[in-house]
């Protein structure tokens, strides 16, 4: 995998670029692996401000990134630039730093590039990782943005109470698997849906969901939910939108809460059928709330402590799906949208 | 109008009945005016419990009643019974009472029948009206359920702040006209939409909205809202659903709030196009909340005090559209769904 000796003054830097904007689901050939030429392994002199040069170790494939492939500038995060390297969350090792907070050898997580080496000009946005016996890549899921999305969404948006009925879609994914386990720890009854029988087994056997079902084998989602929730759903952690959301609306209980995150934002753009059952909001007094984890960043330290403790105590399980090699990053990302991944999808660029 | 002498022992009682369940918008001939025969003008002996016999004075035509014309038993209020008298809110005079809280001559508001005389077997649900110089029929709007819906929805659901941008659809209707005026009193910037130019003028000239527009003359609702809210919408009081809701979602500001009441519940059932722009909930952190005024009934006395004071001080205006005669009730009700009414629609059964 290694393309250069970091002790040398420079290294060859392969990168994954977006070819052009898309409005449909992404395909592998929307991205290209290109040779970025040689990069000096130092922060260039004359940079505008403090910067760090990192060697990327693990990259995260997250559904929200699809939104950055559209030519749409009205979102909370700008689109990628065609021809430029794809940006995403990653775990990296600092090679050189002109920022006082970082030194060579530090392990960091944060926004980086889909390439072997990245020059990061806003190093203050990086988190330094205190290494432990938890695998580094887990900082992209269990201890990273997806885990934090689950934590914030469940505790801050859903106002859960012990004994409530919780439904999680895309439940074996990076966010869903954590939401379900947090809900179980909170004393809720939890059902998850996923798209293969293998994932359904994982939900029940590994993650401890009370029940799980394969939505692709259910001809009538409304009836399926009625079967699993004869008394209705108090909390829905919305990851998918579309017909599942419509079926959930019909099965919500009085004063139910829907936390809206992630993929609904993508499906909405291309779903020709729309959502038809919002009329349920009134008689059932349902609240639906969109959220983004970064608004709650003050809670991040307590989240890391909570997850680390519960993971080490065996109270929370975590499953990731790792692709090896930067060249496999496009396929790994595309696989998210057909449900190919089992657990949190990451790409290993270098194990050092 | 008067069909009988109340001093006599009985009176002829005409009533409006629902012919059969419907799933489309209501038509006049879905209802029929029938002769209910002679009713004794006393609470019958041997009634199961205390009851009151009332003479109905004013009846309220409210959009939610359309939901009771469907054969759907899962809502917060059961459907009407075909062949039976239509139920609705009204203002009435007590003719006879076996309940200690009411005596003949009392004026009450509450659930009654679309008929001349009603026997009410749950009199504890009636409110006794303290007469003042405010017209009795206003207890069906300004001081009744629609006004209270506006009050609760705006203050309890929308969490308004001074200077925020507020949009109200169906703004000249019973609820909308009050919401807009409460928002103005709160220091918000308020725009309303309505379906005729006459109503648009009413919004601006009578109710003091900052701006108003005729949605039927706007080929592109998204562009229209962008024009009236170049900085976006903080609060949307949702009365209509459908394409207007989709256009609003695209124009909401960060952390916007949508209070969902009334008619969306009806439109949802028959709107073939669905809602497509829920993807906006996530990046804009929007919350949408359905509510029903009766959940906040503890606030009713403070609401009545507030509205009475502001109305008497000339700070709140009120417009109602009164049809005269029980026989005109079906047409008045049907007119709600084509926007025929200007202001709160009521029916005068008897002026005494």
PDB file of N, CA, C and O in Angstrom, chain A residues 70 72 75-76 245 254-255 260-262 264-266 268-269 271-279 281-283 285-292 294-295, chain B residues 70 72 75-76 245 254-255 260-262 264-266 268-269 271-279 281-292 294-295:
ATOM      1  N   UNK A  70     -24.015  16.891  -5.137  1.00  0.00           N
ATOM      2  CA  UNK A  70     -24.997  17.631  -5.931  1.00  0.00           C
ATOM      3  C   UNK A  70     -24.539  19.070  -6.108  1.00  0.00           C
ATOM      4  O   UNK A  70     -23.844  19.612  -5.248  1.00  0.00           O
ATOM      5  N   UNK A  72     -25.646  21.911  -5.372  1.00  0.00           N
ATOM      6  CA  UNK A  72     -26.646  22.594  -4.546  1.00  0.00           C
ATOM      7  C   UNK A  72     -25.899  23.300  -3.424  1.00  0.00           C
ATOM      8  O   UNK A  72     -25.198  22.673  -2.628  1.00  0.00           O
ATOM      9  N   UNK A  75     -27.179  24.120   1.312  1.00  0.00           N
ATOM     10  CA  UNK A  75     -27.177  23.225   2.467  1.00  0.00           C
ATOM     11  C   UNK A  75     -26.218  23.732   3.535  1.00  0.00           C
ATOM     12  O   UNK A  75     -25.605  24.783   3.415  1.00  0.00           O
ATOM     13  N   UNK A  76     -26.111  22.968   4.603  1.00  0.00           N
ATOM     14  CA  UNK A  76     -25.271  23.373   5.724  1.00  0.00           C
ATOM     15  C   UNK A  76     -23.796  23.151   5.438  1.00  0.00           C
ATOM     16  O   UNK A  76     -22.942  23.576   6.200  1.00  0.00           O
ATOM     17  N   UNK A 245     -41.191   5.939   6.167  1.00  0.00           N
ATOM     18  CA  UNK A 245     -41.683   7.056   6.986  1.00  0.00           C
ATOM     19  C   UNK A 245     -43.214   7.119   6.945  1.00  0.00           C
ATOM     20  O   UNK A 245     -43.868   7.314   7.983  1.00  0.00           O
ATOM     21  N   UNK A 254     -49.748   8.357  20.266  1.00  0.00           N
ATOM     22  CA  UNK A 254     -50.002   9.724  20.720  1.00  0.00           C
ATOM     23  C   UNK A 254     -48.726  10.340  21.301  1.00  0.00           C
ATOM     24  O   UNK A 254     -48.016   9.679  22.059  1.00  0.00           O
ATOM     25  N   UNK A 255     -48.467  11.592  20.950  1.00  0.00           N
ATOM     26  CA  UNK A 255     -47.303  12.325  21.457  1.00  0.00           C
ATOM     27  C   UNK A 255     -45.974  11.695  21.052  1.00  0.00           C
ATOM     28  O   UNK A 255     -44.966  11.833  21.748  1.00  0.00           O
ATOM     29  N   UNK A 260     -35.191  13.231  12.938  1.00  0.00           N
ATOM     30  CA  UNK A 260     -34.889  13.104  11.514  1.00  0.00           C
ATOM     31  C   UNK A 260     -33.414  13.394  11.298  1.00  0.00           C
ATOM     32  O   UNK A 260     -32.923  14.477  11.621  1.00  0.00           O
ATOM     33  N   UNK A 261     -32.728  12.434  10.742  1.00  0.00           N
ATOM     34  CA  UNK A 261     -31.296  12.600  10.523  1.00  0.00           C
ATOM     35  C   UNK A 261     -30.962  11.967   9.187  1.00  0.00           C
ATOM     36  O   UNK A 261     -31.764  11.324   8.553  1.00  0.00           O
ATOM     37  N   UNK A 262     -29.780  12.190   8.751  1.00  0.00           N
ATOM     38  CA  UNK A 262     -29.215  11.426   7.658  1.00  0.00           C
ATOM     39  C   UNK A 262     -29.968  11.333   6.361  1.00  0.00           C
ATOM     40  O   UNK A 262     -30.293  12.340   5.743  1.00  0.00           O
ATOM     41  N   UNK A 264     -32.784  10.731   4.923  1.00  0.00           N
ATOM     42  CA  UNK A 264     -34.017  11.311   4.407  1.00  0.00           C
ATOM     43  C   UNK A 264     -33.679  12.518   3.525  1.00  0.00           C
ATOM     44  O   UNK A 264     -34.357  12.800   2.542  1.00  0.00           O
ATOM     45  N   UNK A 265     -32.630  13.201   3.885  1.00  0.00           N
ATOM     46  CA  UNK A 265     -32.246  14.395   3.132  1.00  0.00           C
ATOM     47  C   UNK A 265     -31.893  14.036   1.696  1.00  0.00           C
ATOM     48  O   UNK A 265     -32.073  14.832   0.785  1.00  0.00           O
ATOM     49  N   UNK A 266     -31.409  12.861   1.485  1.00  0.00           N
ATOM     50  CA  UNK A 266     -31.036  12.465   0.131  1.00  0.00           C
ATOM     51  C   UNK A 266     -32.256  11.943  -0.621  1.00  0.00           C
ATOM     52  O   UNK A 266     -32.521  12.325  -1.742  1.00  0.00           O
ATOM     53  N   UNK A 268     -35.309  12.475  -0.257  1.00  0.00           N
ATOM     54  CA  UNK A 268     -36.289  13.493  -0.579  1.00  0.00           C
ATOM     55  C   UNK A 268     -36.097  14.092  -1.955  1.00  0.00           C
ATOM     56  O   UNK A 268     -37.059  14.463  -2.624  1.00  0.00           O
ATOM     57  N   UNK A 269     -34.866  14.195  -2.352  1.00  0.00           N
ATOM     58  CA  UNK A 269     -34.581  14.842  -3.627  1.00  0.00           C
ATOM     59  C   UNK A 269     -35.039  14.020  -4.821  1.00  0.00           C
ATOM     60  O   UNK A 269     -35.272  14.532  -5.893  1.00  0.00           O
ATOM     61  N   UNK A 271     -37.188  11.095  -4.511  1.00  0.00           N
ATOM     62  CA  UNK A 271     -38.329  10.228  -4.272  1.00  0.00           C
ATOM     63  C   UNK A 271     -39.556  10.801  -4.969  1.00  0.00           C
ATOM     64  O   UNK A 271     -40.086  11.824  -4.557  1.00  0.00           O
ATOM     65  N   UNK A 272     -40.025  10.147  -6.005  1.00  0.00           N
ATOM     66  CA  UNK A 272     -41.133  10.731  -6.741  1.00  0.00           C
ATOM     67  C   UNK A 272     -42.474  10.593  -6.033  1.00  0.00           C
ATOM     68  O   UNK A 272     -43.419  11.278  -6.368  1.00  0.00           O
ATOM     69  N   UNK A 273     -42.530   9.729  -5.028  1.00  0.00           N
ATOM     70  CA  UNK A 273     -43.847   9.456  -4.451  1.00  0.00           C
ATOM     71  C   UNK A 273     -44.204  10.439  -3.341  1.00  0.00           C
ATOM     72  O   UNK A 273     -45.367  10.625  -3.024  1.00  0.00           O
ATOM     73  N   UNK A 274     -43.214  11.063  -2.724  1.00  0.00           N
ATOM     74  CA  UNK A 274     -43.526  12.010  -1.654  1.00  0.00           C
ATOM     75  C   UNK A 274     -43.998  11.312  -0.394  1.00  0.00           C
ATOM     76  O   UNK A 274     -44.133  10.088  -0.344  1.00  0.00           O
ATOM     77  N   UNK A 275     -44.238  12.120   0.634  1.00  0.00           N
ATOM     78  CA  UNK A 275     -44.741  11.615   1.915  1.00  0.00           C
ATOM     79  C   UNK A 275     -46.215  12.009   2.003  1.00  0.00           C
ATOM     80  O   UNK A 275     -46.564  13.175   1.820  1.00  0.00           O
ATOM     81  N   UNK A 276     -47.048  11.015   2.273  1.00  0.00           N
ATOM     82  CA  UNK A 276     -48.496  11.232   2.181  1.00  0.00           C
ATOM     83  C   UNK A 276     -49.212  11.276   3.525  1.00  0.00           C
ATOM     84  O   UNK A 276     -50.374  11.653   3.589  1.00  0.00           O
ATOM     85  N   UNK A 277     -48.545  10.838   4.570  1.00  0.00           N
ATOM     86  CA  UNK A 277     -49.277  10.623   5.824  1.00  0.00           C
ATOM     87  C   UNK A 277     -48.979  11.638   6.915  1.00  0.00           C
ATOM     88  O   UNK A 277     -49.162  11.350   8.092  1.00  0.00           O
ATOM     89  N   UNK A 278     -48.533  12.825   6.512  1.00  0.00           N
ATOM     90  CA  UNK A 278     -48.283  13.855   7.514  1.00  0.00           C
ATOM     91  C   UNK A 278     -49.553  14.264   8.248  1.00  0.00           C
ATOM     92  O   UNK A 278     -49.480  14.885   9.304  1.00  0.00           O
ATOM     93  N   UNK A 279     -50.710  13.940   7.688  1.00  0.00           N
ATOM     94  CA  UNK A 279     -51.962  14.264   8.375  1.00  0.00           C
ATOM     95  C   UNK A 279     -52.001  13.625   9.763  1.00  0.00           C
ATOM     96  O   UNK A 279     -52.742  14.091  10.623  1.00  0.00           O
ATOM     97  N   UNK A 281     -49.803  13.876  11.971  1.00  0.00           N
ATOM     98  CA  UNK A 281     -49.138  14.729  12.959  1.00  0.00           C
ATOM     99  C   UNK A 281     -50.140  15.372  13.921  1.00  0.00           C
ATOM    100  O   UNK A 281     -49.850  15.540  15.100  1.00  0.00           O
ATOM    101  N   UNK A 282     -51.291  15.770  13.385  1.00  0.00           N
ATOM    102  CA  UNK A 282     -52.241  16.527  14.205  1.00  0.00           C
ATOM    103  C   UNK A 282     -52.943  15.645  15.241  1.00  0.00           C
ATOM    104  O   UNK A 282     -52.763  15.858  16.443  1.00  0.00           O
ATOM    105  N   UNK A 283     -53.717  14.639  14.804  1.00  0.00           N
ATOM    106  CA  UNK A 283     -54.457  13.895  15.844  1.00  0.00           C
ATOM    107  C   UNK A 283     -53.533  13.197  16.836  1.00  0.00           C
ATOM    108  O   UNK A 283     -53.903  13.013  17.984  1.00  0.00           O
ATOM    109  N   UNK A 285     -50.545  14.339  17.700  1.00  0.00           N
ATOM    110  CA  UNK A 285     -49.648  15.333  18.341  1.00  0.00           C
ATOM    111  C   UNK A 285     -48.189  14.929  18.189  1.00  0.00           C
ATOM    112  O   UNK A 285     -47.410  14.954  19.156  1.00  0.00           O
ATOM    113  N   UNK A 286     -47.826  14.533  16.999  1.00  0.00           N
ATOM    114  CA  UNK A 286     -46.459  14.056  16.756  1.00  0.00           C
ATOM    115  C   UNK A 286     -45.535  15.248  16.529  1.00  0.00           C
ATOM    116  O   UNK A 286     -45.914  16.228  15.895  1.00  0.00           O
ATOM    117  N   UNK A 287     -44.321  15.141  17.043  1.00  0.00           N
ATOM    118  CA  UNK A 287     -43.314  16.126  16.643  1.00  0.00           C
ATOM    119  C   UNK A 287     -42.208  15.444  15.852  1.00  0.00           C
ATOM    120  O   UNK A 287     -41.812  14.317  16.144  1.00  0.00           O
ATOM    121  N   UNK A 288     -41.779  16.147  14.803  1.00  0.00           N
ATOM    122  CA  UNK A 288     -40.698  15.684  13.916  1.00  0.00           C
ATOM    123  C   UNK A 288     -39.636  16.750  13.978  1.00  0.00           C
ATOM    124  O   UNK A 288     -39.934  17.935  13.770  1.00  0.00           O
ATOM    125  N   UNK A 289     -38.405  16.353  14.227  1.00  0.00           N
ATOM    126  CA  UNK A 289     -37.377  17.371  14.364  1.00  0.00           C
ATOM    127  C   UNK A 289     -36.104  16.941  13.657  1.00  0.00           C
ATOM    128  O   UNK A 289     -35.589  15.861  13.910  1.00  0.00           O
ATOM    129  N   UNK A 290     -35.649  17.800  12.744  1.00  0.00           N
ATOM    130  CA  UNK A 290     -34.365  17.571  12.100  1.00  0.00           C
ATOM    131  C   UNK A 290     -33.244  18.074  12.988  1.00  0.00           C
ATOM    132  O   UNK A 290     -33.425  19.044  13.723  1.00  0.00           O
ATOM    133  N   UNK A 291     -32.109  17.399  12.926  1.00  0.00           N
ATOM    134  CA  UNK A 291     -30.997  17.851  13.771  1.00  0.00           C
ATOM    135  C   UNK A 291     -29.678  17.478  13.117  1.00  0.00           C
ATOM    136  O   UNK A 291     -29.616  16.596  12.264  1.00  0.00           O
ATOM    137  N   UNK A 292     -28.648  18.177  13.557  1.00  0.00           N
ATOM    138  CA  UNK A 292     -27.283  17.873  13.122  1.00  0.00           C
ATOM    139  C   UNK A 292     -26.424  17.814  14.376  1.00  0.00           C
ATOM    140  O   UNK A 292     -26.486  18.712  15.228  1.00  0.00           O
ATOM    141  N   UNK A 294     -23.471  18.351  15.148  1.00  0.00           N
ATOM    142  CA  UNK A 294     -22.467  19.357  15.498  1.00  0.00           C
ATOM    143  C   UNK A 294     -23.042  20.513  16.321  1.00  0.00           C
ATOM    144  O   UNK A 294     -22.303  21.226  16.985  1.00  0.00           O
ATOM    145  N   UNK A 295     -24.385  20.669  16.304  1.00  0.00           N
ATOM    146  CA  UNK A 295     -24.994  21.703  17.146  1.00  0.00           C
ATOM    147  C   UNK A 295     -24.834  21.386  18.634  1.00  0.00           C
ATOM    148  O   UNK A 295     -25.073  22.251  19.477  1.00  0.00           O
TER     149      UNK A 295
ATOM    150  N   UNK B  70     -65.724  11.087   7.230  1.00  0.00           N
ATOM    151  CA  UNK B  70     -65.087   9.893   6.680  1.00  0.00           C
ATOM    152  C   UNK B  70     -65.377   8.696   7.580  1.00  0.00           C
ATOM    153  O   UNK B  70     -65.547   8.844   8.784  1.00  0.00           O
ATOM    154  N   UNK B  72     -63.686   6.644   9.247  1.00  0.00           N
ATOM    155  CA  UNK B  72     -62.351   6.397   9.788  1.00  0.00           C
ATOM    156  C   UNK B  72     -62.425   6.579  11.300  1.00  0.00           C
ATOM    157  O   UNK B  72     -62.781   7.653  11.790  1.00  0.00           O
ATOM    158  N   UNK B  75     -59.146   8.384  14.537  1.00  0.00           N
ATOM    159  CA  UNK B  75     -58.784   9.753  14.845  1.00  0.00           C
ATOM    160  C   UNK B  75     -59.101  10.090  16.297  1.00  0.00           C
ATOM    161  O   UNK B  75     -59.556   9.252  17.076  1.00  0.00           O
ATOM    162  N   UNK B  76     -58.859  11.322  16.663  1.00  0.00           N
ATOM    163  CA  UNK B  76     -59.059  11.759  18.039  1.00  0.00           C
ATOM    164  C   UNK B  76     -60.521  12.000  18.342  1.00  0.00           C
ATOM    165  O   UNK B  76     -60.899  12.229  19.483  1.00  0.00           O
ATOM    166  N   UNK B 245     -46.986  23.782   1.692  1.00  0.00           N
ATOM    167  CA  UNK B 245     -46.042  23.269   2.688  1.00  0.00           C
ATOM    168  C   UNK B 245     -44.691  22.974   2.038  1.00  0.00           C
ATOM    169  O   UNK B 245     -43.636  23.305   2.596  1.00  0.00           O
ATOM    170  N   UNK B 254     -33.006  28.576   9.346  1.00  0.00           N
ATOM    171  CA  UNK B 254     -32.388  27.690  10.324  1.00  0.00           C
ATOM    172  C   UNK B 254     -33.193  27.716  11.629  1.00  0.00           C
ATOM    173  O   UNK B 254     -33.602  28.789  12.088  1.00  0.00           O
ATOM    174  N   UNK B 255     -33.392  26.530  12.201  1.00  0.00           N
ATOM    175  CA  UNK B 255     -34.112  26.381  13.473  1.00  0.00           C
ATOM    176  C   UNK B 255     -35.566  26.867  13.387  1.00  0.00           C
ATOM    177  O   UNK B 255     -36.146  27.299  14.399  1.00  0.00           O
ATOM    178  N   UNK B 260     -48.460  22.560  13.149  1.00  0.00           N
ATOM    179  CA  UNK B 260     -49.360  21.893  12.209  1.00  0.00           C
ATOM    180  C   UNK B 260     -50.723  21.735  12.849  1.00  0.00           C
ATOM    181  O   UNK B 260     -50.860  21.113  13.900  1.00  0.00           O
ATOM    182  N   UNK B 261     -51.704  22.316  12.202  1.00  0.00           N
ATOM    183  CA  UNK B 261     -53.058  22.244  12.755  1.00  0.00           C
ATOM    184  C   UNK B 261     -54.011  22.063  11.604  1.00  0.00           C
ATOM    185  O   UNK B 261     -53.643  22.125  10.446  1.00  0.00           O
ATOM    186  N   UNK B 262     -55.219  21.798  11.921  1.00  0.00           N
ATOM    187  CA  UNK B 262     -56.295  21.897  10.955  1.00  0.00           C
ATOM    188  C   UNK B 262     -56.179  21.128   9.668  1.00  0.00           C
ATOM    189  O   UNK B 262     -56.032  19.923   9.660  1.00  0.00           O
ATOM    190  N   UNK B 264     -54.375  20.393   7.101  1.00  0.00           N
ATOM    191  CA  UNK B 264     -53.415  19.454   6.546  1.00  0.00           C
ATOM    192  C   UNK B 264     -53.916  18.027   6.764  1.00  0.00           C
ATOM    193  O   UNK B 264     -53.687  17.142   5.957  1.00  0.00           O
ATOM    194  N   UNK B 265     -54.625  17.835   7.849  1.00  0.00           N
ATOM    195  CA  UNK B 265     -55.116  16.498   8.165  1.00  0.00           C
ATOM    196  C   UNK B 265     -56.088  16.010   7.100  1.00  0.00           C
ATOM    197  O   UNK B 265     -56.204  14.824   6.845  1.00  0.00           O
ATOM    198  N   UNK B 266     -56.789  16.916   6.496  1.00  0.00           N
ATOM    199  CA  UNK B 266     -57.742  16.521   5.460  1.00  0.00           C
ATOM    200  C   UNK B 266     -57.048  16.352   4.115  1.00  0.00           C
ATOM    201  O   UNK B 266     -57.218  15.371   3.423  1.00  0.00           O
ATOM    202  N   UNK B 268     -54.080  15.688   3.425  1.00  0.00           N
ATOM    203  CA  UNK B 268     -53.186  14.535   3.372  1.00  0.00           C
ATOM    204  C   UNK B 268     -53.864  13.298   2.814  1.00  0.00           C
ATOM    205  O   UNK B 268     -53.237  12.474   2.152  1.00  0.00           O
ATOM    206  N   UNK B 269     -55.135  13.158   3.103  1.00  0.00           N
ATOM    207  CA  UNK B 269     -55.839  11.957   2.679  1.00  0.00           C
ATOM    208  C   UNK B 269     -56.032  11.899   1.178  1.00  0.00           C
ATOM    209  O   UNK B 269     -56.212  10.835   0.617  1.00  0.00           O
ATOM    210  N   UNK B 271     -54.350  14.128  -1.167  1.00  0.00           N
ATOM    211  CA  UNK B 271     -53.342  14.795  -1.975  1.00  0.00           C
ATOM    212  C   UNK B 271     -52.472  13.751  -2.669  1.00  0.00           C
ATOM    213  O   UNK B 271     -51.703  13.051  -2.031  1.00  0.00           O
ATOM    214  N   UNK B 272     -52.589  13.630  -3.967  1.00  0.00           N
ATOM    215  CA  UNK B 272     -51.857  12.559  -4.642  1.00  0.00           C
ATOM    216  C   UNK B 272     -50.370  12.873  -4.806  1.00  0.00           C
ATOM    217  O   UNK B 272     -49.586  11.983  -5.061  1.00  0.00           O
ATOM    218  N   UNK B 273     -50.007  14.141  -4.629  1.00  0.00           N
ATOM    219  CA  UNK B 273     -48.624  14.487  -4.937  1.00  0.00           C
ATOM    220  C   UNK B 273     -47.693  14.293  -3.746  1.00  0.00           C
ATOM    221  O   UNK B 273     -46.492  14.135  -3.907  1.00  0.00           O
ATOM    222  N   UNK B 274     -48.232  14.274  -2.545  1.00  0.00           N
ATOM    223  CA  UNK B 274     -47.371  14.083  -1.383  1.00  0.00           C
ATOM    224  C   UNK B 274     -46.509  15.292  -1.097  1.00  0.00           C
ATOM    225  O   UNK B 274     -46.534  16.285  -1.818  1.00  0.00           O
ATOM    226  N   UNK B 275     -45.755  15.188  -0.004  1.00  0.00           N
ATOM    227  CA  UNK B 275     -44.831  16.244   0.392  1.00  0.00           C
ATOM    228  C   UNK B 275     -43.420  15.763   0.046  1.00  0.00           C
ATOM    229  O   UNK B 275     -43.023  14.664   0.421  1.00  0.00           O
ATOM    230  N   UNK B 276     -42.698  16.614  -0.682  1.00  0.00           N
ATOM    231  CA  UNK B 276     -41.414  16.184  -1.241  1.00  0.00           C
ATOM    232  C   UNK B 276     -40.196  16.798  -0.570  1.00  0.00           C
ATOM    233  O   UNK B 276     -39.082  16.364  -0.803  1.00  0.00           O
ATOM    234  N   UNK B 277     -40.414  17.855   0.200  1.00  0.00           N
ATOM    235  CA  UNK B 277     -39.264  18.630   0.647  1.00  0.00           C
ATOM    236  C   UNK B 277     -38.924  18.468   2.123  1.00  0.00           C
ATOM    237  O   UNK B 277     -38.276  19.330   2.711  1.00  0.00           O
ATOM    238  N   UNK B 278     -39.327  17.335   2.699  1.00  0.00           N
ATOM    239  CA  UNK B 278     -38.978  17.112   4.101  1.00  0.00           C
ATOM    240  C   UNK B 278     -37.477  17.011   4.302  1.00  0.00           C
ATOM    241  O   UNK B 278     -36.996  17.115   5.432  1.00  0.00           O
ATOM    242  N   UNK B 279     -36.733  16.795   3.208  1.00  0.00           N
ATOM    243  CA  UNK B 279     -35.266  16.751   3.352  1.00  0.00           C
ATOM    244  C   UNK B 279     -34.732  18.037   3.962  1.00  0.00           C
ATOM    245  O   UNK B 279     -33.635  18.046   4.518  1.00  0.00           O
ATOM    246  N   UNK B 281     -35.737  19.402   6.612  1.00  0.00           N
ATOM    247  CA  UNK B 281     -35.781  19.373   8.077  1.00  0.00           C
ATOM    248  C   UNK B 281     -34.392  19.245   8.680  1.00  0.00           C
ATOM    249  O   UNK B 281     -34.108  19.835   9.718  1.00  0.00           O
ATOM    250  N   UNK B 282     -33.527  18.458   8.049  1.00  0.00           N
ATOM    251  CA  UNK B 282     -32.221  18.168   8.656  1.00  0.00           C
ATOM    252  C   UNK B 282     -31.273  19.371   8.574  1.00  0.00           C
ATOM    253  O   UNK B 282     -30.885  19.908   9.614  1.00  0.00           O
ATOM    254  N   UNK B 283     -30.913  19.842   7.371  1.00  0.00           N
ATOM    255  CA  UNK B 283     -29.925  20.934   7.355  1.00  0.00           C
ATOM    256  C   UNK B 283     -30.418  22.194   8.039  1.00  0.00           C
ATOM    257  O   UNK B 283     -29.622  22.948   8.588  1.00  0.00           O
ATOM    258  N   UNK B 284     -31.722  22.425   8.038  1.00  0.00           N
ATOM    259  CA  UNK B 284     -32.255  23.637   8.672  1.00  0.00           C
ATOM    260  C   UNK B 284     -32.713  23.389  10.110  1.00  0.00           C
ATOM    261  O   UNK B 284     -33.259  24.291  10.743  1.00  0.00           O
ATOM    262  N   UNK B 285     -32.564  22.186  10.582  1.00  0.00           N
ATOM    263  CA  UNK B 285     -32.937  21.847  11.980  1.00  0.00           C
ATOM    264  C   UNK B 285     -34.371  22.301  12.268  1.00  0.00           C
ATOM    265  O   UNK B 285     -34.665  22.939  13.307  1.00  0.00           O
ATOM    266  N   UNK B 286     -35.269  21.989  11.365  1.00  0.00           N
ATOM    267  CA  UNK B 286     -36.653  22.435  11.509  1.00  0.00           C
ATOM    268  C   UNK B 286     -37.410  21.477  12.420  1.00  0.00           C
ATOM    269  O   UNK B 286     -37.202  20.268  12.365  1.00  0.00           O
ATOM    270  N   UNK B 287     -38.300  22.033  13.239  1.00  0.00           N
ATOM    271  CA  UNK B 287     -39.223  21.144  13.942  1.00  0.00           C
ATOM    272  C   UNK B 287     -40.643  21.411  13.466  1.00  0.00           C
ATOM    273  O   UNK B 287     -41.045  22.538  13.219  1.00  0.00           O
ATOM    274  N   UNK B 288     -41.371  20.300  13.315  1.00  0.00           N
ATOM    275  CA  UNK B 288     -42.777  20.323  12.895  1.00  0.00           C
ATOM    276  C   UNK B 288     -43.545  19.645  13.998  1.00  0.00           C
ATOM    277  O   UNK B 288     -43.191  18.530  14.389  1.00  0.00           O
ATOM    278  N   UNK B 289     -44.594  20.297  14.468  1.00  0.00           N
ATOM    279  CA  UNK B 289     -45.321  19.683  15.581  1.00  0.00           C
ATOM    280  C   UNK B 289     -46.818  19.807  15.382  1.00  0.00           C
ATOM    281  O   UNK B 289     -47.323  20.911  15.168  1.00  0.00           O
ATOM    282  N   UNK B 290     -47.491  18.675  15.422  1.00  0.00           N
ATOM    283  CA  UNK B 290     -48.946  18.675  15.370  1.00  0.00           C
ATOM    284  C   UNK B 290     -49.499  18.928  16.767  1.00  0.00           C
ATOM    285  O   UNK B 290     -48.898  18.533  17.757  1.00  0.00           O
ATOM    286  N   UNK B 291     -50.630  19.615  16.828  1.00  0.00           N
ATOM    287  CA  UNK B 291     -51.204  19.891  18.152  1.00  0.00           C
ATOM    288  C   UNK B 291     -52.716  20.016  18.046  1.00  0.00           C
ATOM    289  O   UNK B 291     -53.262  20.266  16.972  1.00  0.00           O
ATOM    290  N   UNK B 292     -53.359  19.855  19.179  1.00  0.00           N
ATOM    291  CA  UNK B 292     -54.803  20.048  19.281  1.00  0.00           C
ATOM    292  C   UNK B 292     -55.049  20.930  20.496  1.00  0.00           C
ATOM    293  O   UNK B 292     -54.500  20.683  21.576  1.00  0.00           O
ATOM    294  N   UNK B 294     -57.292  21.357  22.600  1.00  0.00           N
ATOM    295  CA  UNK B 294     -57.904  20.883  23.844  1.00  0.00           C
ATOM    296  C   UNK B 294     -56.875  20.340  24.834  1.00  0.00           C
ATOM    297  O   UNK B 294     -57.154  20.240  26.023  1.00  0.00           O
ATOM    298  N   UNK B 295     -55.664  20.005  24.331  1.00  0.00           N
ATOM    299  CA  UNK B 295     -54.617  19.551  25.254  1.00  0.00           C
ATOM    300  C   UNK B 295     -54.160  20.664  26.193  1.00  0.00           C
ATOM    301  O   UNK B 295     -53.475  20.407  27.178  1.00  0.00           O
TER     302      UNK B 295
END
